[in-house]
Amino acid sequence: MRNFALADWFQHRAKKRGQDVDAARRRRSLTARRTQPPAQTLHP
């Protein structure tokens, strides 16, 4: 029974970490899009 609780806890931790990574990636892409010029200006 303890193994099932451990597996559930690990799955919860992994899901929470995945959400955190997604949020950080989204935030980083937003800041990068705000600071970098559009791609069309780099390639005329």
Short mmCIF file of C-alpha atoms in Angstrom, two decimals:
data_model
loop_
_atom_site.label_atom_id
_atom_site.label_comp_id
_atom_site.label_asym_id
_atom_site.label_seq_id
_atom_site.Cartn_x
_atom_site.Cartn_y
_atom_site.Cartn_z
CA MET A 1 0.00 0.00 0.00
CA ARG A 2 2.87 2.32 0.76
CA ASN A 3 4.28 1.78 -2.74
CA PHE A 4 1.03 2.98 -4.30
CA ALA A 5 1.13 6.12 -2.15
CA LEU A 6 4.75 6.71 -3.16
CA ALA A 7 3.96 6.25 -6.86
CA ASP A 8 1.01 8.64 -6.55
CA TRP A 9 3.20 11.18 -4.75
CA PHE A 10 5.91 10.94 -7.40
CA GLN A 11 3.31 11.28 -10.17
CA HIS A 12 1.90 14.36 -8.45
CA ARG A 13 5.38 15.85 -8.08
CA ALA A 14 6.19 15.19 -11.75
CA LYS A 15 2.91 16.73 -12.88
CA LYS A 16 3.49 19.80 -10.72
CA ARG A 17 7.07 20.13 -11.98
CA GLY A 18 5.84 19.81 -15.56
CA GLN A 19 3.34 22.61 -15.02
CA ASP A 20 6.08 24.77 -13.49
CA VAL A 21 8.37 24.08 -16.46
CA ASP A 22 5.57 24.91 -18.89
CA ALA A 23 4.85 28.17 -17.07
CA ALA A 24 8.54 29.10 -17.02
CA ARG A 25 8.91 28.24 -20.72
CA ARG A 26 5.84 30.31 -21.58
CA ARG A 27 7.11 33.24 -19.53
CA ARG A 28 10.58 32.98 -21.12
CA SER A 29 9.13 32.87 -24.64
CA LEU A 30 6.97 35.91 -23.88
CA THR A 31 9.95 37.91 -22.64
CA ALA A 32 12.08 36.75 -25.58
CA ARG A 33 9.36 37.76 -28.03
CA ARG A 34 9.13 41.15 -26.36
CA THR A 35 12.89 41.85 -26.46
CA GLN A 36 13.88 40.29 -29.80
CA PRO A 37 13.02 41.95 -33.12
CA PRO A 38 10.66 40.08 -35.45
CA ALA A 39 12.17 37.37 -37.63
CA GLN A 40 11.14 39.18 -40.82
CA THR A 41 13.59 42.00 -40.09
CA LEU A 42 16.46 39.52 -39.70
CA HIS A 43 15.78 37.92 -43.09
CA PRO A 44 14.83 40.53 -45.70
#
